[in-house]
Short mmCIF file of C-alpha atoms and ligand atoms in Angstrom, two decimals:
data_model
loop_
_atom_site.label_atom_id
_atom_site.label_comp_id
_atom_site.label_asym_id
_atom_site.label_seq_id
_atom_site.Cartn_x
_atom_site.Cartn_y
_atom_site.Cartn_z
CA MET A 1 0.00 0.00 0.00
CA ALA A 2 1.39 3.44 -1.00
CA LYS A 3 2.32 5.36 2.15
CA LEU A 4 3.29 8.99 2.44
CA SER A 5 6.87 9.68 3.48
CA MET A 6 5.93 12.44 5.95
CA ALA A 7 3.03 13.11 8.32
CA ARG A 8 1.04 16.23 7.34
CA SER A 9 -0.92 18.73 9.38
CA VAL A 10 -4.20 19.54 7.68
CA SER A 11 -6.93 22.18 7.95
CA ILE A 12 -10.29 21.79 6.23
CA LEU A 13 -12.38 24.85 5.41
CA GLY A 14 -15.86 23.54 4.64
CA ALA A 15 -15.29 20.26 6.51
CA THR A 16 -18.96 19.32 6.76
CA GLY A 17 -19.73 19.61 3.03
CA SER A 18 -19.45 17.06 0.26
CA VAL A 19 -15.78 17.78 -0.54
CA GLY A 20 -14.89 18.22 3.14
CA ARG A 21 -16.42 14.88 4.10
CA SER A 22 -14.68 13.09 1.20
CA THR A 23 -11.37 14.59 2.35
CA MET A 24 -11.93 13.36 5.91
CA ALA A 25 -12.89 9.88 4.63
CA LEU A 26 -9.59 9.61 2.74
CA MET A 27 -7.59 10.68 5.80
CA GLU A 28 -9.44 8.21 7.99
CA ALA A 29 -8.59 5.36 5.63
CA ALA A 30 -4.91 6.37 5.44
CA ALA A 31 -2.18 4.93 7.66
CA PRO A 32 -2.48 5.98 11.33
CA GLY A 33 -0.52 9.17 11.98
CA ALA A 34 -0.32 10.14 8.29
CA PHE A 35 -2.47 13.21 8.90
CA ARG A 36 -3.07 15.43 11.93
CA ILE A 37 -6.01 17.84 11.93
CA GLU A 38 -5.23 21.42 12.85
CA ALA A 39 -8.54 23.19 12.14
CA LEU A 40 -12.01 22.23 10.95
CA VAL A 41 -14.38 24.94 9.71
CA ALA A 42 -18.10 24.84 8.89
CA ASN A 43 -20.94 27.32 8.69
CA ARG A 44 -23.50 25.92 11.12
CA ASP A 45 -23.66 22.11 10.89
CA VAL A 46 -22.57 21.64 14.49
CA GLY A 47 -23.51 17.96 14.72
CA THR A 48 -21.25 16.88 11.85
CA LEU A 49 -18.44 19.26 12.82
CA ALA A 50 -18.38 18.10 16.44
CA GLU A 51 -18.36 14.45 15.42
CA GLN A 52 -15.47 15.09 12.99
CA ALA A 53 -13.50 17.12 15.55
CA ARG A 54 -13.83 14.38 18.19
CA ARG A 55 -13.00 11.52 15.82
CA PHE A 56 -9.90 13.25 14.40
CA ARG A 57 -8.88 15.02 17.64
CA ALA A 58 -8.82 18.39 15.87
CA ARG A 59 -7.04 21.25 17.64
CA LEU A 60 -9.61 23.86 16.58
CA ALA A 61 -13.25 23.74 15.45
CA VAL A 62 -14.91 26.88 14.03
CA VAL A 63 -18.42 27.77 12.93
CA ALA A 64 -18.91 30.86 10.76
CA ASP A 65 -22.40 31.43 12.08
CA HIS A 66 -22.29 33.04 15.56
CA ALA A 67 -25.71 31.55 16.33
CA ALA A 68 -24.23 28.04 16.07
CA TYR A 69 -21.57 28.65 18.74
CA ALA A 70 -23.70 27.66 21.74
CA GLY A 71 -24.41 24.32 20.09
CA LEU A 72 -20.72 23.80 19.31
CA LYS A 73 -19.80 24.54 22.92
CA ALA A 74 -22.44 22.15 24.19
CA GLU A 75 -21.03 19.40 21.95
CA LEU A 76 -17.29 19.99 22.37
CA GLY A 77 -16.75 22.13 25.50
CA GLY A 78 -14.18 20.75 27.97
CA GLN A 79 -12.72 18.23 25.51
CA GLY A 80 -9.41 20.01 24.85
CA ILE A 81 -10.50 21.35 21.45
CA GLU A 82 -10.31 25.11 20.89
CA LEU A 83 -13.64 26.53 19.74
CA ALA A 84 -14.47 29.75 17.91
CA ALA A 85 -17.23 31.37 15.87
CA GLY A 86 -17.74 34.11 13.30
CA PRO A 87 -16.28 35.09 9.92
CA GLU A 88 -13.11 36.50 11.54
CA ALA A 89 -12.53 33.20 13.34
CA VAL A 90 -12.80 31.40 9.98
CA ILE A 91 -10.03 33.62 8.56
CA GLU A 92 -7.88 33.08 11.66
CA ALA A 93 -8.36 29.32 11.35
CA ALA A 94 -7.25 29.48 7.69
CA ALA A 95 -4.17 31.50 8.70
CA ARG A 96 -2.99 29.00 11.34
CA PRO A 97 0.10 27.05 10.32
CA ALA A 98 -0.73 23.81 8.50
CA ASP A 99 1.09 21.87 5.80
CA TRP A 100 -2.04 21.37 3.72
CA THR A 101 -5.38 23.17 3.59
CA MET A 102 -8.54 22.17 1.78
CA ALA A 103 -10.54 25.23 0.61
CA ALA A 104 -14.00 23.67 0.30
CA ILE A 105 -16.32 26.43 1.48
CA VAL A 106 -19.03 26.97 -1.12
CA GLY A 107 -19.27 30.35 -2.86
CA ALA A 108 -17.41 33.66 -2.91
CA VAL A 109 -17.80 33.79 0.89
CA GLY A 110 -14.75 31.50 0.89
CA LEU A 111 -12.52 34.17 -0.68
CA ARG A 112 -11.07 35.71 2.50
CA SER A 113 -10.16 32.35 4.01
CA THR A 114 -8.63 31.17 0.69
CA LEU A 115 -6.46 34.30 0.69
CA ALA A 116 -5.49 33.86 4.36
CA ALA A 117 -4.39 30.27 3.79
CA LEU A 118 -2.37 31.22 0.70
CA ALA A 119 -0.73 34.13 2.51
CA ARG A 120 0.77 31.86 5.17
CA GLY A 121 2.19 29.40 2.64
CA GLY A 122 1.98 25.61 2.57
CA THR A 123 -0.26 23.80 0.12
CA LEU A 124 -3.78 24.94 -0.68
CA ALA A 125 -6.05 22.40 -2.36
CA LEU A 126 -8.62 24.55 -4.11
CA ALA A 127 -12.16 23.23 -4.46
CA ASN A 128 -13.72 26.66 -3.84
CA LYS A 129 -13.58 27.71 -7.51
CA GLU A 130 -15.75 30.77 -6.84
CA SER A 131 -12.87 32.51 -5.03
CA LEU A 132 -10.61 32.11 -8.08
CA VAL A 133 -13.40 33.20 -10.44
CA CYS A 134 -14.24 36.37 -8.54
CA ALA A 135 -10.71 37.42 -7.54
CA ALA A 136 -8.18 35.59 -9.70
CA GLU A 137 -5.46 38.24 -9.55
CA LEU A 138 -5.64 38.47 -5.75
CA VAL A 139 -5.64 34.70 -5.30
CA LEU A 140 -2.66 34.13 -7.58
CA ALA A 141 -0.76 37.07 -6.06
CA ALA A 142 -1.41 35.77 -2.53
CA ALA A 143 -0.06 32.36 -3.56
CA ARG A 144 3.07 33.95 -5.04
CA ARG A 145 3.67 36.21 -2.04
CA GLY A 146 3.07 33.47 0.50
CA GLY A 147 5.16 30.95 -1.44
CA ALA A 148 2.12 28.66 -1.37
CA THR A 149 1.45 25.76 -3.70
CA LEU A 150 -2.01 25.93 -5.27
CA LEU A 151 -3.36 22.53 -6.29
CA PRO A 152 -6.61 22.16 -8.25
CA VAL A 153 -9.21 19.82 -6.76
CA ASP A 154 -11.96 20.26 -9.33
CA SER A 155 -11.78 16.92 -11.13
CA GLU A 156 -11.28 18.49 -14.57
CA HIS A 157 -8.49 20.82 -13.47
CA ASN A 158 -6.88 18.15 -11.38
CA ALA A 159 -6.95 15.93 -14.49
CA VAL A 160 -5.34 18.65 -16.62
CA PHE A 161 -2.76 19.28 -13.88
CA GLN A 162 -1.87 15.58 -13.93
CA CYS A 163 -1.62 15.58 -17.74
CA LEU A 164 0.72 18.60 -17.63
CA ALA A 165 3.27 16.92 -15.38
CA GLY A 166 6.75 17.40 -16.76
CA CYS A 167 5.67 19.11 -19.99
CA SER A 168 6.40 22.65 -21.05
CA PRO A 169 3.31 24.92 -20.97
CA ALA A 170 4.56 26.44 -24.25
CA ALA A 171 3.83 23.14 -25.97
CA ILE A 172 0.14 23.12 -24.99
CA GLU A 173 -2.26 23.55 -27.91
CA LYS A 174 -5.40 23.34 -25.82
CA VAL A 175 -6.91 21.79 -22.72
CA VAL A 176 -10.25 19.99 -22.69
CA LEU A 177 -12.61 20.05 -19.73
CA THR A 178 -15.28 17.38 -19.87
CA ALA A 179 -18.85 17.74 -18.62
CA SER A 180 -21.36 15.02 -17.87
CA GLY A 181 -24.06 17.33 -19.26
CA GLY A 182 -26.02 17.13 -16.00
CA PRO A 183 -29.55 15.80 -15.52
CA PHE A 184 -31.00 17.74 -18.49
CA ARG A 185 -28.38 16.90 -21.08
CA ASP A 186 -30.99 15.60 -23.55
CA TRP A 187 -34.05 17.57 -22.46
CA PRO A 188 -35.70 19.89 -25.00
CA LEU A 189 -35.84 23.57 -24.05
CA GLU A 190 -39.63 23.52 -23.42
CA ARG A 191 -39.21 20.75 -20.86
CA MET A 192 -36.25 22.52 -19.21
CA ALA A 193 -38.60 25.45 -18.52
CA THR A 194 -40.45 23.21 -16.03
CA VAL A 195 -37.43 21.96 -14.05
CA THR A 196 -37.87 21.88 -10.25
CA PRO A 197 -35.09 22.09 -7.63
CA ASP A 198 -35.61 18.41 -6.77
CA GLN A 199 -35.02 17.40 -10.38
CA ALA A 200 -32.01 19.68 -10.73
CA LEU A 201 -30.44 18.40 -7.50
CA ARG A 202 -30.51 14.80 -8.77
CA HIS A 203 -27.24 14.71 -10.68
CA PRO A 204 -26.95 11.54 -12.76
CA VAL A 205 -23.23 11.00 -12.11
CA TRP A 206 -21.68 13.07 -9.32
CA SER A 207 -22.80 13.33 -5.70
CA MET A 208 -22.23 16.97 -4.69
CA GLY A 209 -23.49 19.89 -2.60
CA ALA A 210 -26.65 21.76 -3.65
CA LYS A 211 -25.07 24.83 -5.28
CA ILE A 212 -22.66 22.97 -7.54
CA SER A 213 -25.41 20.49 -8.46
CA ILE A 214 -27.56 23.35 -9.80
CA ASP A 215 -24.51 24.86 -11.52
CA SER A 216 -23.95 21.50 -13.22
CA ALA A 217 -27.56 21.38 -14.36
CA THR A 218 -27.31 24.85 -15.98
CA MET A 219 -23.69 24.18 -17.06
CA MET A 220 -22.65 27.39 -15.29
CA ASN A 221 -20.32 25.06 -13.42
CA LYS A 222 -18.45 24.41 -16.66
CA GLY A 223 -18.43 28.15 -17.35
CA LEU A 224 -16.87 28.83 -13.94
CA GLU A 225 -14.40 26.05 -14.69
CA VAL A 226 -13.34 27.65 -17.99
CA ILE A 227 -12.52 30.83 -16.04
CA GLU A 228 -10.76 28.75 -13.37
CA ALA A 229 -8.68 26.92 -16.02
CA ALA A 230 -7.70 30.16 -17.76
CA HIS A 231 -6.17 31.45 -14.52
CA LEU A 232 -4.71 28.20 -13.20
CA PHE A 233 -3.01 27.28 -16.46
CA GLY A 234 -2.47 30.76 -17.95
CA LEU A 235 -4.42 30.00 -21.14
CA PRO A 236 -6.65 32.22 -23.30
CA PRO A 237 -10.34 31.18 -23.54
CA ASP A 238 -10.03 29.88 -27.11
CA ARG A 239 -7.54 27.25 -25.92
CA ILE A 240 -9.94 25.84 -23.34
CA GLU A 241 -12.50 23.51 -24.87
CA VAL A 242 -15.55 22.02 -23.16
CA LEU A 243 -16.88 18.67 -24.32
CA VAL A 244 -19.94 16.85 -23.05
CA HIS A 245 -18.88 13.32 -22.15
CA PRO A 246 -21.81 11.34 -20.72
CA GLN A 247 -19.67 8.46 -19.38
CA SER A 248 -17.69 10.87 -17.13
CA ALA A 249 -14.65 8.62 -17.34
CA VAL A 250 -12.27 11.12 -18.94
CA HIS A 251 -12.09 14.16 -16.65
CA GLY A 252 -9.68 16.37 -18.54
CA MET A 253 -7.20 16.30 -21.43
CA VAL A 254 -4.24 18.25 -22.75
CA GLN A 255 -3.51 18.42 -26.45
CA TYR A 256 0.11 19.15 -27.28
CA ALA A 257 1.78 20.77 -30.28
CA ASP A 258 2.87 17.39 -31.64
CA GLY A 259 -0.74 16.16 -31.82
CA SER A 260 -0.55 13.99 -28.67
CA ILE A 261 -3.56 14.11 -26.38
CA LEU A 262 -2.98 13.11 -22.76
CA ALA A 263 -6.09 12.29 -20.74
CA GLN A 264 -6.77 11.43 -17.10
CA LEU A 265 -9.45 8.81 -16.47
CA GLY A 266 -11.11 7.47 -13.37
CA THR A 267 -14.51 6.74 -11.88
CA PRO A 268 -16.52 9.91 -11.22
CA ASP A 269 -15.59 10.10 -7.55
CA MET A 270 -14.15 13.27 -5.99
CA ARG A 271 -12.00 11.17 -3.69
CA THR A 272 -9.58 10.54 -6.58
CA PRO A 273 -8.65 14.20 -7.27
CA ILE A 274 -8.72 14.93 -3.53
CA ALA A 275 -6.35 11.99 -2.86
CA HIS A 276 -4.08 13.27 -5.61
CA ALA A 277 -3.95 16.70 -3.99
CA LEU A 278 -3.60 15.26 -0.47
CA ALA A 279 -0.57 13.18 -1.38
CA TRP A 280 1.03 15.40 -4.03
CA PRO A 281 3.81 15.15 -5.13
CA GLU A 282 3.52 11.56 -3.91
CA ARG A 283 0.58 9.18 -4.42
CA MET A 284 -1.50 7.58 -1.70
CA ALA A 285 -3.60 4.45 -1.75
CA ALA A 286 -7.34 5.12 -1.97
CA GLU A 287 -10.12 2.53 -1.82
CA ILE A 288 -12.13 3.94 -4.70
CA PRO A 289 -13.94 1.79 -7.26
CA ARG A 290 -11.66 1.31 -10.27
CA LEU A 291 -12.74 2.20 -13.77
CA ASP A 292 -13.72 -0.94 -15.68
CA LEU A 293 -12.78 -0.07 -19.26
CA VAL A 294 -14.25 -3.26 -20.71
CA ALA A 295 -17.61 -2.65 -19.01
CA LEU A 296 -17.44 0.98 -20.08
CA ALA A 297 -16.89 -0.10 -23.71
CA ARG A 298 -17.25 3.33 -25.29
CA LEU A 299 -16.36 6.97 -24.74
CA GLU A 300 -18.56 9.64 -26.34
CA PHE A 301 -17.86 13.36 -26.70
CA PHE A 302 -20.21 16.10 -27.92
CA ALA A 303 -20.05 19.85 -28.23
CA PRO A 304 -22.36 21.51 -25.64
CA ASP A 305 -25.62 23.03 -26.93
CA PRO A 306 -25.29 26.84 -26.60
CA LEU A 307 -29.04 27.40 -26.87
CA ARG A 308 -30.09 25.17 -23.98
CA PHE A 309 -27.01 26.01 -21.88
CA PRO A 310 -26.38 29.76 -22.32
CA ALA A 311 -24.43 29.95 -19.03
CA LEU A 312 -21.33 28.67 -20.77
CA ARG A 313 -21.46 31.54 -23.30
CA LEU A 314 -21.96 34.07 -20.48
CA ALA A 315 -18.96 32.78 -18.56
CA ARG A 316 -16.72 32.86 -21.62
CA ALA A 317 -17.86 36.43 -22.37
CA ALA A 318 -17.14 37.47 -18.77
CA LEU A 319 -13.67 35.95 -18.98
CA LEU A 320 -12.97 37.82 -22.22
CA ALA A 321 -14.35 41.09 -20.83
CA GLY A 322 -12.14 40.70 -17.74
CA GLY A 323 -12.11 43.36 -15.02
CA GLY A 324 -15.09 42.93 -12.71
CA ALA A 325 -17.17 40.85 -15.15
CA PRO A 326 -16.32 37.42 -13.65
CA THR A 327 -17.04 38.79 -10.14
CA ILE A 328 -20.46 39.99 -11.33
CA LEU A 329 -21.16 36.72 -13.15
CA ASN A 330 -20.35 34.67 -10.07
CA ALA A 331 -22.30 36.83 -7.61
CA ALA A 332 -25.38 36.99 -9.87
CA ASN A 333 -25.25 33.26 -10.36
CA GLU A 334 -24.99 32.54 -6.60
CA THR A 335 -28.00 34.80 -6.02
CA ALA A 336 -30.06 33.26 -8.81
CA VAL A 337 -29.23 29.70 -7.75
CA GLY A 338 -30.27 30.51 -4.17
CA LEU A 339 -33.61 31.91 -5.38
CA PHE A 340 -34.18 28.89 -7.64
CA LEU A 341 -33.56 26.55 -4.67
CA GLU A 342 -36.14 28.58 -2.71
CA ARG A 343 -38.56 28.09 -5.64
CA ARG A 344 -38.66 31.83 -6.30
CA LEU A 345 -37.04 31.72 -9.74
CA ARG A 346 -37.50 29.40 -12.71
CA PHE A 347 -34.64 27.19 -13.85
CA LEU A 348 -34.11 28.90 -17.23
CA ASP A 349 -34.21 32.31 -15.53
CA ILE A 350 -30.98 31.58 -13.64
CA ALA A 351 -28.87 32.34 -16.72
CA ALA A 352 -31.25 35.14 -17.75
CA VAL A 353 -30.73 36.89 -14.39
CA VAL A 354 -26.96 36.54 -14.75
CA GLU A 355 -27.10 38.01 -18.27
CA ASP A 356 -29.35 40.90 -17.18
CA THR A 357 -27.09 41.67 -14.21
CA LEU A 358 -23.98 41.72 -16.38
CA ALA A 359 -25.76 44.07 -18.81
CA ARG A 360 -26.95 46.43 -16.04
CA LEU A 361 -23.73 46.93 -14.10
CA PRO A 362 -21.15 49.19 -15.75
CA ALA A 363 -17.82 47.70 -16.84
CA CYS A 364 -15.29 48.24 -14.08
CA ARG A 365 -11.93 47.04 -12.85
CA PRO A 366 -12.11 46.59 -9.06
CA GLU A 367 -8.73 47.13 -7.42
CA GLY A 368 -8.11 45.12 -4.28
CA LEU A 369 -10.13 42.91 -1.98
CA GLU A 370 -12.54 45.50 -0.59
CA ALA A 371 -13.46 46.72 -4.10
CA ILE A 372 -14.13 43.15 -5.20
CA ILE A 373 -16.28 42.49 -2.14
CA ALA A 374 -18.21 45.72 -2.80
CA LEU A 375 -18.76 44.74 -6.44
CA ASP A 376 -19.89 41.28 -5.35
CA ALA A 377 -22.47 42.90 -3.05
CA ASP A 378 -23.68 45.29 -5.80
CA ALA A 379 -24.05 42.40 -8.22
CA ARG A 380 -26.05 40.38 -5.67
CA ALA A 381 -28.39 43.35 -5.11
CA GLU A 382 -28.83 43.90 -8.86
CA ALA A 383 -29.39 40.18 -9.48
CA ALA A 384 -32.06 40.14 -6.75
CA ARG A 385 -33.81 43.06 -8.50
CA GLN A 386 -33.61 41.30 -11.86
CA ALA A 387 -34.92 38.11 -10.31
CA GLU A 388 -37.79 40.01 -8.68
CA ALA A 389 -38.97 41.07 -12.14
CA ARG A 390 -39.05 37.40 -13.17
CA ALA A 391 -40.15 36.01 -9.82
CA TYR A 392 -42.94 33.59 -9.38
CA ALA A 393 -44.21 31.57 -6.42
CA VAL A 394 -44.84 27.86 -6.54
N1 NAP B 1 -19.04 18.53 -4.30
C1 NAP B 1 -18.22 18.28 -5.30
O1 NAP B 1 -18.16 17.16 -5.80
C2 NAP B 1 -17.33 19.38 -5.86
C3 NAP B 1 -16.52 19.11 -6.96
C4 NAP B 1 -15.68 20.11 -7.43
C5 NAP B 1 -15.66 21.35 -6.83
N2 NAP B 1 -16.48 21.59 -5.78
C6 NAP B 1 -16.45 22.93 -5.16
O2 NAP B 1 -16.14 22.78 -3.78
C7 NAP B 1 -16.82 23.76 -2.99
C8 NAP B 1 -17.67 23.03 -1.95
O3 NAP B 1 -18.64 22.26 -2.61
P1 NAP B 1 -19.50 21.17 -1.83
O4 NAP B 1 -20.30 20.47 -2.87
O5 NAP B 1 -18.64 20.39 -0.90
O6 NAP B 1 -20.47 22.14 -1.00
P2 NAP B 1 -21.43 21.77 0.24
O7 NAP B 1 -21.62 20.31 0.31
O8 NAP B 1 -22.60 22.64 0.12
O9 NAP B 1 -20.54 22.21 1.50
C9 NAP B 1 -20.20 23.55 1.71
C10 NAP B 1 -19.33 23.67 2.94
O10 NAP B 1 -19.06 25.08 3.15
C11 NAP B 1 -19.47 25.44 4.50
N3 NAP B 1 -19.87 26.82 4.48
C12 NAP B 1 -20.92 27.38 3.85
N4 NAP B 1 -20.96 28.70 4.08
C13 NAP B 1 -19.92 28.99 4.89
C14 NAP B 1 -19.42 30.16 5.48
N5 NAP B 1 -20.04 31.35 5.32
N6 NAP B 1 -18.31 30.09 6.24
C15 NAP B 1 -17.69 28.90 6.45
N7 NAP B 1 -18.11 27.74 5.91
C16 NAP B 1 -19.21 27.79 5.14
C17 NAP B 1 -20.59 24.46 4.81
O11 NAP B 1 -20.85 24.39 6.22
P3 NAP B 1 -22.28 23.85 6.78
O12 NAP B 1 -22.30 22.39 6.45
O13 NAP B 1 -22.23 24.15 8.22
O14 NAP B 1 -23.33 24.62 6.03
C18 NAP B 1 -20.00 23.18 4.23
O15 NAP B 1 -19.01 22.68 5.08
C19 NAP B 1 -17.66 24.58 -3.99
O16 NAP B 1 -16.94 25.71 -4.34
C20 NAP B 1 -17.79 23.66 -5.20
O17 NAP B 1 -17.94 24.36 -6.42
C21 NAP B 1 -17.31 20.64 -5.27
#
């Protein structure tokens, strides 16, 4: 069994979510002593957080929501685990020394903690793509200044990262991000107009948190990933291709100048890219179902349909426009997805609200963190107004 050569101290931001729980499961299955937990952070799921903190003997457990602190204290008080609450405590937890940090908070609210972890160095495994989308320059500058290593956890970017190993970026012709196509891959537009949150949350391939499940259904997730790839790999948008691949066996590919295409394959299970990031630059054993190529038999690839999935076009346009456009895109999308989950916005209106918000807010170039956070807030307010005009009640 592959063992890591050194024990690692680990902090998990977003420990109670889908990515956070998968990360903890991998550490639990690893050799005893391979990982030590420094800090665990959640928003308000005290039950899961307390159970994780006890099981892994974490040094610190933090809830972002002040109202959840009493519950955390009741669960963990007097057990030798430091406890804290509030957004500032989340940032302090991210800034505590650790060899490896998982950034798995959902949404742009994870930005400050992503920056804090990068500023103190070590390795940051980035699942929280929204922070890179809304503040790419700040995130990359914080990594450079802190001497941090930024590893992609998104399965597509992790796949591309693996396919890039040892090759010169100058030789890259393009990268390919695959998409399962989500639950409505083959639905006609008229039927997509009737989609409910329950239907959209039932992803056919991946098991994920609510927000990314809806993003996958609209394909905004792939749009955010194009922006993420442009910044992680320093590529222009026209060298990042998206292909719908229903089997979800190939996660990402790199095409080189000599015509070679390198691909990374695996079962659609986030534990594989997380294990890659956890062990990097080594490899660790992970009890994940193996891909059965004979049973799989065929691999299909299609171009995405721009009419039924306009989010992809919007994200590419925001990336090309640059400045504050990706921040606006992301904030409007988070707002619209939230309203859809509350049944206050129709499925097809998610992309429409994002488009309207981008059209309403003037082009700008926010300088620095506070300007980005202010733009994010403006975009959320504008998106809420746009959604109000389209609102309906079920
Ligand atoms: N799930 C996947 O397979 C997958 C794959 C690739 C990338 N990603 C990315 O990874 C990130 C997490 O996704 P997920 O599916 O794991 O989400 P999730 O299941 O919804 O979990 C979100 C986590 O963030 C915490 N959180 C929410 N708001 C917070 C706040 N204000 N402060 C601190 N913590 C907060 C939640 O705590 P509570 O539980 O207390 O609410 C939870 O631990 C997203 O950016 C997503 O795009 C996910």
